[in-house]
mmCIF file of C-alpha atoms and ligand atoms in Angstrom:
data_model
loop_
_atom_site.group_PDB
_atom_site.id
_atom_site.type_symbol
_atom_site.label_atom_id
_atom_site.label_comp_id
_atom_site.label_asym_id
_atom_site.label_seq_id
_atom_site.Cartn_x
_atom_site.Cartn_y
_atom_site.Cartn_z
ATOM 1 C CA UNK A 263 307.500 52.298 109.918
ATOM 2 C CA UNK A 264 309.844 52.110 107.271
ATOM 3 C CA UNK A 265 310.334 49.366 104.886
ATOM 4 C CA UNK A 266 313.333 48.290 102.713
ATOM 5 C CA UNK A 267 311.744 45.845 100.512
ATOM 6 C CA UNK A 268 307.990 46.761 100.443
ATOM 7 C CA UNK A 269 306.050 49.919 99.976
ATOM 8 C CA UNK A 270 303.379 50.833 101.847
ATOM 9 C CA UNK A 271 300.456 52.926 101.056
ATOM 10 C CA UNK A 272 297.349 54.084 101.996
ATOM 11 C CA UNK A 273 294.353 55.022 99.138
ATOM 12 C CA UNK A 274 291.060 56.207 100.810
ATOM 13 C CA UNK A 275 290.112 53.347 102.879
ATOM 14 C CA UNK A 276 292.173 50.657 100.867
ATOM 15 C CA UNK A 277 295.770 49.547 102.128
ATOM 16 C CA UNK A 278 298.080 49.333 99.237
ATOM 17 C CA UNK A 279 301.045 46.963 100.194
ATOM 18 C CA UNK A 280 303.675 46.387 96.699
ATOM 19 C CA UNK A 281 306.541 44.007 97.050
ATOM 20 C CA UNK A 282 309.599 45.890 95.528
ATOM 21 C CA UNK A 283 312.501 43.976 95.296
ATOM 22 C CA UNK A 284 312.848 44.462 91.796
ATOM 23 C CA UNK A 285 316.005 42.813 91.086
ATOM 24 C CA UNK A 286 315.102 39.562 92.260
ATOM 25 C CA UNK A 287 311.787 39.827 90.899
ATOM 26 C CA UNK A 288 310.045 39.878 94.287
ATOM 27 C CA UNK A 289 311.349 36.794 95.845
ATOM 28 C CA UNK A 290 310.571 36.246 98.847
ATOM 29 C CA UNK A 291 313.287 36.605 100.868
ATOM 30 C CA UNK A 292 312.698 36.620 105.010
ATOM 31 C CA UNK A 293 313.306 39.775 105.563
ATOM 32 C CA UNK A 294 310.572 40.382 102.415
ATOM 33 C CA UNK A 295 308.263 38.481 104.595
ATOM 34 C CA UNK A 296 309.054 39.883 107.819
ATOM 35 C CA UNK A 297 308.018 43.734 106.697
ATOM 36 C CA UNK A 298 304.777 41.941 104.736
ATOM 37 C CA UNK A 299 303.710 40.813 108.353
ATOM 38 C CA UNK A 300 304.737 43.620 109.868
ATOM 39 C CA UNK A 301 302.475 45.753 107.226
ATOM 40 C CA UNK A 302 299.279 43.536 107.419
ATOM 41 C CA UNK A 303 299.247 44.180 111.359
ATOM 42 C CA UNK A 304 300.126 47.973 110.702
ATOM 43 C CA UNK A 305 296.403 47.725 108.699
ATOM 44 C CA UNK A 306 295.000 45.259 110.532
ATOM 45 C CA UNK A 307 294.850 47.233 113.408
ATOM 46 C CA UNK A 308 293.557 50.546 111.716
ATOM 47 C CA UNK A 309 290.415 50.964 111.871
ATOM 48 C CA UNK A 310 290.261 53.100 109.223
ATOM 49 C CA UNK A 311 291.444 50.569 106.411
ATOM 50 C CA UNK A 312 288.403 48.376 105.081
ATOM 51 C CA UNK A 313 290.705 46.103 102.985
ATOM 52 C CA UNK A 314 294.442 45.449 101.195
ATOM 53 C CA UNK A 315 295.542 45.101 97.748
ATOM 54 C CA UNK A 316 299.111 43.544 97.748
ATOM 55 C CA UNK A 317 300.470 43.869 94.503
ATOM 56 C CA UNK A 318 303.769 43.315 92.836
ATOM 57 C CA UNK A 319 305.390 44.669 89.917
ATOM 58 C CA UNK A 320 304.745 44.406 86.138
ATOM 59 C CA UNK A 321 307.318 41.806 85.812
ATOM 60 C CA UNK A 322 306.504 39.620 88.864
ATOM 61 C CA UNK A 323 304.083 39.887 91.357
ATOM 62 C CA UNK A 324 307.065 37.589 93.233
ATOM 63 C CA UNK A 325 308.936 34.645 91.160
ATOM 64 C CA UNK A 326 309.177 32.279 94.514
ATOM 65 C CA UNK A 327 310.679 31.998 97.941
ATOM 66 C CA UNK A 328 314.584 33.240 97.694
ATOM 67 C CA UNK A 329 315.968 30.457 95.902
ATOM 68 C CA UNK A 330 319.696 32.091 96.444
ATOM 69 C CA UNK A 331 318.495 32.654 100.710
ATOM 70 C CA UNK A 332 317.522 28.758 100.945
ATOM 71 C CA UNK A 333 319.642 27.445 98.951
ATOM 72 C CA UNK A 334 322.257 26.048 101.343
ATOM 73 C CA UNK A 335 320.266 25.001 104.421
ATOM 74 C CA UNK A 336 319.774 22.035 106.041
ATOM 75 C CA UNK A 337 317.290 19.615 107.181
ATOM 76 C CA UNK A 338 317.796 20.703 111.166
ATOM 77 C CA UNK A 339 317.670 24.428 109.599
ATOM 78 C CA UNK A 340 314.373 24.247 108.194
ATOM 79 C CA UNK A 341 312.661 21.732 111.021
ATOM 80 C CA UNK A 342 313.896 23.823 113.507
ATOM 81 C CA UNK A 343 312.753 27.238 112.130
ATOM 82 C CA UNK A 344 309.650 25.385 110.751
ATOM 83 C CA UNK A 345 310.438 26.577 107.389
ATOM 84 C CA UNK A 346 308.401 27.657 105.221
ATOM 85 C CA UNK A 347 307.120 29.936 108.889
ATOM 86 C CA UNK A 348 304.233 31.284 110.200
ATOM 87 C CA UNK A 349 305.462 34.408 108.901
ATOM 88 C CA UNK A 350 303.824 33.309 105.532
ATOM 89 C CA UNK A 351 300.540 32.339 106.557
ATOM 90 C CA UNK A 352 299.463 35.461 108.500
ATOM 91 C CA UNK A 353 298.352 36.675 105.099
ATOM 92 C CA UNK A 354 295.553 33.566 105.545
ATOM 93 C CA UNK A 355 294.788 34.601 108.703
ATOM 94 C CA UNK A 356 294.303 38.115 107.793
ATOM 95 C CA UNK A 357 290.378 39.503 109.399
ATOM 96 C CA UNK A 358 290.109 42.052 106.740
ATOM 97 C CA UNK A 359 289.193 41.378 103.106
ATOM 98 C CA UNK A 360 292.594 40.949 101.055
ATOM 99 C CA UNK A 361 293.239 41.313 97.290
ATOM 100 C CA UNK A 362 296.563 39.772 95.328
ATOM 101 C CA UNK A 363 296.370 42.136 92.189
ATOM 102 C CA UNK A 364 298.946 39.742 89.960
ATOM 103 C CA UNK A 365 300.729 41.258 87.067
ATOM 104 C CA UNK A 366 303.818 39.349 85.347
ATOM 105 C CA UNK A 367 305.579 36.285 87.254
ATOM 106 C CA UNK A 368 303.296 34.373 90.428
ATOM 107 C CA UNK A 369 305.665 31.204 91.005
ATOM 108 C CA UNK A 370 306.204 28.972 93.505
ATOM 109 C CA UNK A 371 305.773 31.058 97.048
ATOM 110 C CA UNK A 372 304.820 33.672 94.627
ATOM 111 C CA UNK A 373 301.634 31.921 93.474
ATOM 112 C CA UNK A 374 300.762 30.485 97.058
ATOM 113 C CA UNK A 375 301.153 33.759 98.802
ATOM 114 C CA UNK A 376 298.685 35.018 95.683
ATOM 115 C CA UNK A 377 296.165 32.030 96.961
ATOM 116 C CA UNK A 378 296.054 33.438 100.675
ATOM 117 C CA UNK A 379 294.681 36.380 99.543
ATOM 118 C CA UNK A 380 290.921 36.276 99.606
ATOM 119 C CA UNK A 381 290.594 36.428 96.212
ATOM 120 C CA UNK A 382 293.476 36.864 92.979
ATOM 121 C CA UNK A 383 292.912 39.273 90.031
ATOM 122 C CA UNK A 384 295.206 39.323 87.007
ATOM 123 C CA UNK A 385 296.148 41.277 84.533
ATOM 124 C CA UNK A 386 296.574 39.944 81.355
ATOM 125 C CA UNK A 387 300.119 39.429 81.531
ATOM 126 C CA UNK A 388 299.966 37.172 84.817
ATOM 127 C CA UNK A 389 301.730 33.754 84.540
ATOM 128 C CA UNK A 390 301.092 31.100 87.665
ATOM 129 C CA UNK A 391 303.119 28.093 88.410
ATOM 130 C CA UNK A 392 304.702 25.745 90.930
ATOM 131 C CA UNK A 393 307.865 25.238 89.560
ATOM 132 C CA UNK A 394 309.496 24.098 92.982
ATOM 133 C CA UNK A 395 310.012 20.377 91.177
ATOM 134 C CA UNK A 396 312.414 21.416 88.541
ATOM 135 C CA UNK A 397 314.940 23.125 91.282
ATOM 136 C CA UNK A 398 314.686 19.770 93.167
ATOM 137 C CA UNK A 399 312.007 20.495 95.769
ATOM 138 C CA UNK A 400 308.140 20.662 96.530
ATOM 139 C CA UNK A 401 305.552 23.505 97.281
ATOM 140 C CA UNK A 402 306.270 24.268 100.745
ATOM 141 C CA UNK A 403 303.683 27.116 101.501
ATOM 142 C CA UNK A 404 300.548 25.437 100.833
ATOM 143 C CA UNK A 405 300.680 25.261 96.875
ATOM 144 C CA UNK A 406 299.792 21.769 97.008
ATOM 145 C CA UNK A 407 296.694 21.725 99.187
ATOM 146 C CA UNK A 408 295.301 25.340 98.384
ATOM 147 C CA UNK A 409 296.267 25.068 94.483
ATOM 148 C CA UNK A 410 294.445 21.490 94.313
ATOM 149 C CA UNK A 411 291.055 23.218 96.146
ATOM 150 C CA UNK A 412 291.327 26.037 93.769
ATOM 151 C CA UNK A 413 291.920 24.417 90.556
ATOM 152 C CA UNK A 414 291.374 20.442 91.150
ATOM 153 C CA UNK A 415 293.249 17.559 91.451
ATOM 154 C CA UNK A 416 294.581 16.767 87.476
ATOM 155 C CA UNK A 417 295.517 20.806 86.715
ATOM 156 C CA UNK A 418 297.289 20.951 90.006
ATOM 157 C CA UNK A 419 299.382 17.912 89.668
ATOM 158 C CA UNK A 420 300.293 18.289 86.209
ATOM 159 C CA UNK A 421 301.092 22.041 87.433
ATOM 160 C CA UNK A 422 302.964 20.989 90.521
ATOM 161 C CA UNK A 423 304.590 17.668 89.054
ATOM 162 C CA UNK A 424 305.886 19.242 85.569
ATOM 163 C CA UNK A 425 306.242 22.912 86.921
ATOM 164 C CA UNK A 426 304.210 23.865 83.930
ATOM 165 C CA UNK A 427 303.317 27.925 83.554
ATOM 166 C CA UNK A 428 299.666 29.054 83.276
ATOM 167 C CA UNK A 429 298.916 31.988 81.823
ATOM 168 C CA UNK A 430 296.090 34.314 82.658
ATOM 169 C CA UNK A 431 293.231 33.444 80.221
ATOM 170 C CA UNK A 432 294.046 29.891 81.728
ATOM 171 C CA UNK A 433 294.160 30.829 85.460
ATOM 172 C CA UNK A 434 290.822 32.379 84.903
ATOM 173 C CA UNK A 435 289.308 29.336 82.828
ATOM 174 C CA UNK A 436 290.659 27.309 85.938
ATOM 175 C CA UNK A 437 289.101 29.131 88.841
ATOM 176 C CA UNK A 438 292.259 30.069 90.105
ATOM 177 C CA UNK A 439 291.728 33.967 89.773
ATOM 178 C CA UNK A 440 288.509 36.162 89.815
ATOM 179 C CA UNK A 441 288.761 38.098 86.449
ATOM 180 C CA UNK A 442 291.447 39.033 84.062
ATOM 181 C CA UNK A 443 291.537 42.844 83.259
ATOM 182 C CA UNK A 444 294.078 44.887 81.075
ATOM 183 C CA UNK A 445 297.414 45.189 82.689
ATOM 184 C CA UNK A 446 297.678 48.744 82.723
ATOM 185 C CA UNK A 447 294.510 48.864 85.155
ATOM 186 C CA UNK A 448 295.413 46.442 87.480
ATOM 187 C CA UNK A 449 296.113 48.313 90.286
ATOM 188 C CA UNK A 450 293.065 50.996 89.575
ATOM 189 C CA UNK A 451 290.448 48.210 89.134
ATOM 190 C CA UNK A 452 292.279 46.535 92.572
ATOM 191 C CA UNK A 453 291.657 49.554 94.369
ATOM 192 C CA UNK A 454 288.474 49.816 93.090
ATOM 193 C CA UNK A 455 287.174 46.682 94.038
ATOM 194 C CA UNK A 456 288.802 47.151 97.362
ATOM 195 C CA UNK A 457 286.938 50.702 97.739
ATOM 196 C CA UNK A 458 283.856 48.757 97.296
ATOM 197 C CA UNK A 459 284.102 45.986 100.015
ATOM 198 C CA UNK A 460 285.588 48.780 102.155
ATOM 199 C CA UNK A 461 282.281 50.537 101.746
ATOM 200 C CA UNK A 462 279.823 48.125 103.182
ATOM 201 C CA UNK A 463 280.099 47.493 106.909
ATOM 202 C CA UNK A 464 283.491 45.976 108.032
ATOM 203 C CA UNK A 465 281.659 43.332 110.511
ATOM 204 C CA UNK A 466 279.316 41.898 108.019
ATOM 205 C CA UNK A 467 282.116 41.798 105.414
ATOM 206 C CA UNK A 468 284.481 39.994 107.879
ATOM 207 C CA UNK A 469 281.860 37.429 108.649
ATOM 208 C CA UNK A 470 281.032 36.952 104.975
ATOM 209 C CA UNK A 471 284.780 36.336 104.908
ATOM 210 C CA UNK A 472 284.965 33.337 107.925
ATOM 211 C CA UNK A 473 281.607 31.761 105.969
ATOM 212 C CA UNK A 474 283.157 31.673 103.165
ATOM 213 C CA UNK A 475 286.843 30.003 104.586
ATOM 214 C CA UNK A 476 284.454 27.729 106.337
ATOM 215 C CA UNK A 477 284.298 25.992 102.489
ATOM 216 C CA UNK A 478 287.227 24.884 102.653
ATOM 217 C CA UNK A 479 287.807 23.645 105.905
ATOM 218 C CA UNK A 480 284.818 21.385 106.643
ATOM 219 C CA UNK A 481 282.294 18.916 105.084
ATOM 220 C CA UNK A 482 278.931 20.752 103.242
ATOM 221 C CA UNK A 483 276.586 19.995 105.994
ATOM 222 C CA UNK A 484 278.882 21.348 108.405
ATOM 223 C CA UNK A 485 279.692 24.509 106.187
ATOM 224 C CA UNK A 486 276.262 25.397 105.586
ATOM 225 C CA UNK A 487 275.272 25.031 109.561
ATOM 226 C CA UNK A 488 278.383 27.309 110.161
ATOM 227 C CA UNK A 489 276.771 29.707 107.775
ATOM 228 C CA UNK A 490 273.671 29.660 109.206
ATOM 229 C CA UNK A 491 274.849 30.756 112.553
ATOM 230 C CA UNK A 492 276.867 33.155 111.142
ATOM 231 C CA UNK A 493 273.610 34.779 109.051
ATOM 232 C CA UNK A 494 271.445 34.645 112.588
ATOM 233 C CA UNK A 495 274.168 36.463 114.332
ATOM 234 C CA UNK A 496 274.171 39.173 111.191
ATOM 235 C CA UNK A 497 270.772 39.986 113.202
ATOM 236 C CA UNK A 498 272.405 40.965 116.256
ATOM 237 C CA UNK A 499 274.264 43.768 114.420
ATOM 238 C CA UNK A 500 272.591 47.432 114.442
ATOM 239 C CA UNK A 501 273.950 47.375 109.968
ATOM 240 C CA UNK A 502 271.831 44.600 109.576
ATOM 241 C CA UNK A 503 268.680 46.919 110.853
ATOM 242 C CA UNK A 504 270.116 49.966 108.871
ATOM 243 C CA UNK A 505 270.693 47.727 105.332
ATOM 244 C CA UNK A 506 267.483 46.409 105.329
ATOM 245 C CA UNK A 507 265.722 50.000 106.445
ATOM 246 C CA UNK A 508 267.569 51.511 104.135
ATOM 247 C CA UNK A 509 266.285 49.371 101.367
ATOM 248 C CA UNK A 510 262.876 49.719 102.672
ATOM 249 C CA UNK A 511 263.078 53.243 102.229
ATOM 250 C CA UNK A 512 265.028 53.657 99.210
ATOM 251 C CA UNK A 513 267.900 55.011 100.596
ATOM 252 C CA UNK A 514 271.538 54.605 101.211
ATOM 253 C CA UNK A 515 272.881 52.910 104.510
ATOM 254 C CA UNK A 516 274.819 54.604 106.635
ATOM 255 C CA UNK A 517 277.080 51.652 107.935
ATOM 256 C CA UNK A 518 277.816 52.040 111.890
ATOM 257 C CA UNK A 519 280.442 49.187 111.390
ATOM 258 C CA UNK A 520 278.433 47.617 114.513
HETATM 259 N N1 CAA B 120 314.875 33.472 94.195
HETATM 260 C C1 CAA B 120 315.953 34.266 94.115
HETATM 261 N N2 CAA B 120 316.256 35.001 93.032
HETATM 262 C C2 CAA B 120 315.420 34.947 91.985
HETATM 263 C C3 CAA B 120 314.260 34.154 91.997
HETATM 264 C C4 CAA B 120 313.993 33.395 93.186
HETATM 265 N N3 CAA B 120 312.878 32.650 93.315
HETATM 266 N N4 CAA B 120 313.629 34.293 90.804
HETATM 267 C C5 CAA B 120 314.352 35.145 90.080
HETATM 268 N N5 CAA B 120 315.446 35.553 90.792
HETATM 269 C C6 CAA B 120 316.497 36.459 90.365
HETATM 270 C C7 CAA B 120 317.429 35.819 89.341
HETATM 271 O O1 CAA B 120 318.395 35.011 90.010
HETATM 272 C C8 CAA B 120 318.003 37.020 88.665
HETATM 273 O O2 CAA B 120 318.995 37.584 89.513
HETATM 274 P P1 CAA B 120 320.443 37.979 88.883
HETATM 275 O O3 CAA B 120 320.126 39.077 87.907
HETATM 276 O O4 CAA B 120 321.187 38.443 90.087
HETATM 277 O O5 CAA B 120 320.959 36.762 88.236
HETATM 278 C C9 CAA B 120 316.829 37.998 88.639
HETATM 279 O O6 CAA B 120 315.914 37.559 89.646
HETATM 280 C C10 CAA B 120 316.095 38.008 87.309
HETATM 281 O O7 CAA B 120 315.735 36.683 87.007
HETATM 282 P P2 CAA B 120 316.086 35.954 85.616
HETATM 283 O O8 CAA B 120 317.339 36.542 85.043
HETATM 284 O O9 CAA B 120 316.059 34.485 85.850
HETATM 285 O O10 CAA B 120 314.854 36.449 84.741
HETATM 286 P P3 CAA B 120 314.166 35.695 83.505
HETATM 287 O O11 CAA B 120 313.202 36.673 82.933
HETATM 288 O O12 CAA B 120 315.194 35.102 82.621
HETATM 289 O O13 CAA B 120 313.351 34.476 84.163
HETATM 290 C C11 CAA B 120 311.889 33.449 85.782
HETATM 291 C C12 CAA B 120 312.279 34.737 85.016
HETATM 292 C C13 CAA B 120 311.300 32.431 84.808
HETATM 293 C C14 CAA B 120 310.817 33.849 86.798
HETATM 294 C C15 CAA B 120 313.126 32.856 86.475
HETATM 295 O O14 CAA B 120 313.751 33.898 87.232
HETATM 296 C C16 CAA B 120 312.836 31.728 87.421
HETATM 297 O O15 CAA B 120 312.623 30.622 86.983
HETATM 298 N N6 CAA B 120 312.833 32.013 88.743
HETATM 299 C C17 CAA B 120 312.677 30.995 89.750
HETATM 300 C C18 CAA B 120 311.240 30.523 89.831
HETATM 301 C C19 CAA B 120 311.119 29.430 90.867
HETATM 302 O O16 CAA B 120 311.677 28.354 90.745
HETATM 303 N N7 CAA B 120 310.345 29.696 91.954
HETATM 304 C C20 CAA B 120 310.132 28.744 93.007
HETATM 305 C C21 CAA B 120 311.064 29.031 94.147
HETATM 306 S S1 CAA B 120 311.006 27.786 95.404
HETATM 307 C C22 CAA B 120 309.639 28.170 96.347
HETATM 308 O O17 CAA B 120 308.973 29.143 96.114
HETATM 309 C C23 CAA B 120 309.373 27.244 97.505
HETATM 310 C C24 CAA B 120 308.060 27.443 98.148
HETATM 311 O O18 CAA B 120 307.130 26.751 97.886
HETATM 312 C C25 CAA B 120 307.861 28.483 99.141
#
């Protein structure tokens, strides 16, 4: 498949998506969006791919939803279409492990598109915000509810109500990303922490993945029963008999991703 305003690329068992629409600095314009979905199925459905790094560019990792593309429509427009789509959450609903490796500008759509990932790492240059209230709007892909989980209540609505910037050091001090790391290796230590989870058996990571959602979506008591079940059925699996033999006899596992 060909794409106009991503690139798409595979390293070893990692899927590489960049946003390239340099000029606007990665916003994120529907047809941006479109190919994004269109590239997460495309490695969603190879079985060879263990997980994605989407990545921007040094400048932005993606400055927003296309300010110029929305800027005229109306009420009926956007209830209708159910603006901001579904387009833009099927990076939250992604099964495989996902990585937003964040150099430069995350803002508005930028920096919730960053939070659907699974997990955000920065380079030192990264700068996070919801700026929507100084162009006369509101987050409108989940930068209020997933922002507010990530970072807490008074960050996120000083963030969200003055538009303020973070910058990396800050983001990490916050929760908001994993770890900081030089800017030049963003993309190397992406892929390399992508080559690791890619490594261990793709079932067991995926349900490691759900238990881990679970957090946010339901009360402790209810989270940690969910994760029980989902630690009894790692028993069913034929990697859960190879890990532990493997261990056992000092070995490496051969994962059957089964
Ligand atoms: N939409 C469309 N175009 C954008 C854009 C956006 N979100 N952000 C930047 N651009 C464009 C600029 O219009 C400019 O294009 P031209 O050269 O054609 O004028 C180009 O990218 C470069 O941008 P700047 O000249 O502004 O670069 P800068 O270095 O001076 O400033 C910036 C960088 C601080 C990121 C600034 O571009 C900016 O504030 N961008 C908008 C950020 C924003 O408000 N994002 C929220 C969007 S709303 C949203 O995302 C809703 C939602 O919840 C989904």
């Amino acid at each position: 498949m060909s794409y106009e305003t991503i690139l798409v690329e595979t390293r070893g068992p990692v899927g590489l998506i960049t946003l390239n629409r340099p000029k606007a600095l990665n916003a994120l314009c529907d047809q941006l969006v479109t190919e994004l979905g269109q590239a997460l199925d495309g490695f969603e459905a190879d079985s060879a791919i263990g997980a994605i790094v989407i990545t921007g560019s040094e400048r932005a990792f993606a400055a927003g939803a296309d300010i110029k593309e929305m800027a005229g429509f109306t009420y009926m427009d956007v209830y209708t279409s159910n603006f901001i789509t579904a387009k833009w959450e099927q990076l939250a609903k992604c099964r495989k492990p996902t990585i937003a490796a964040v150099a430069g500008f995350a803002l508005g759509g930028g920096c919730e598109l960053a939070m659907m990932a699974d997990f955000i790492l920065a380079a030192d240059t990264a700068k996070f915000g919801q700026p929507e209230i100084t162009i006369g709007t509101i987050p409108g892909a989940g930068g209020t509810q997933r922002l507010t989980r990530f970072v807490g209540k008074s960050k996120a609505m000083e963030m969200v109500l003055t538009g303020r910037m973070i910058d990396a050091a800050e983001a990490e001090r916050c929760g908001l990303v994993s770890r900081v790391v030089p800017a030049a290796e963003l993309i190397e230590e992406a892929v390399k922490v992508a080559t690791k989870i890619a490594s261990l058996s793709q079932p067991i990571v995926a349900m490691a993945k759900e238990a881990v959602n679970a957090a946010y979506e339901t009360t402790l008591a209810e989270g940690v029963h969910f994760e029980r079940r989902v630690f009894h059925s790692t028993f069913a699996t034929e990697d859960q008999k190879e890990g532990m033999a493997a261990f056992a006899e000092k070995r490496q596992p051969v994962w059957k991703n089964r």
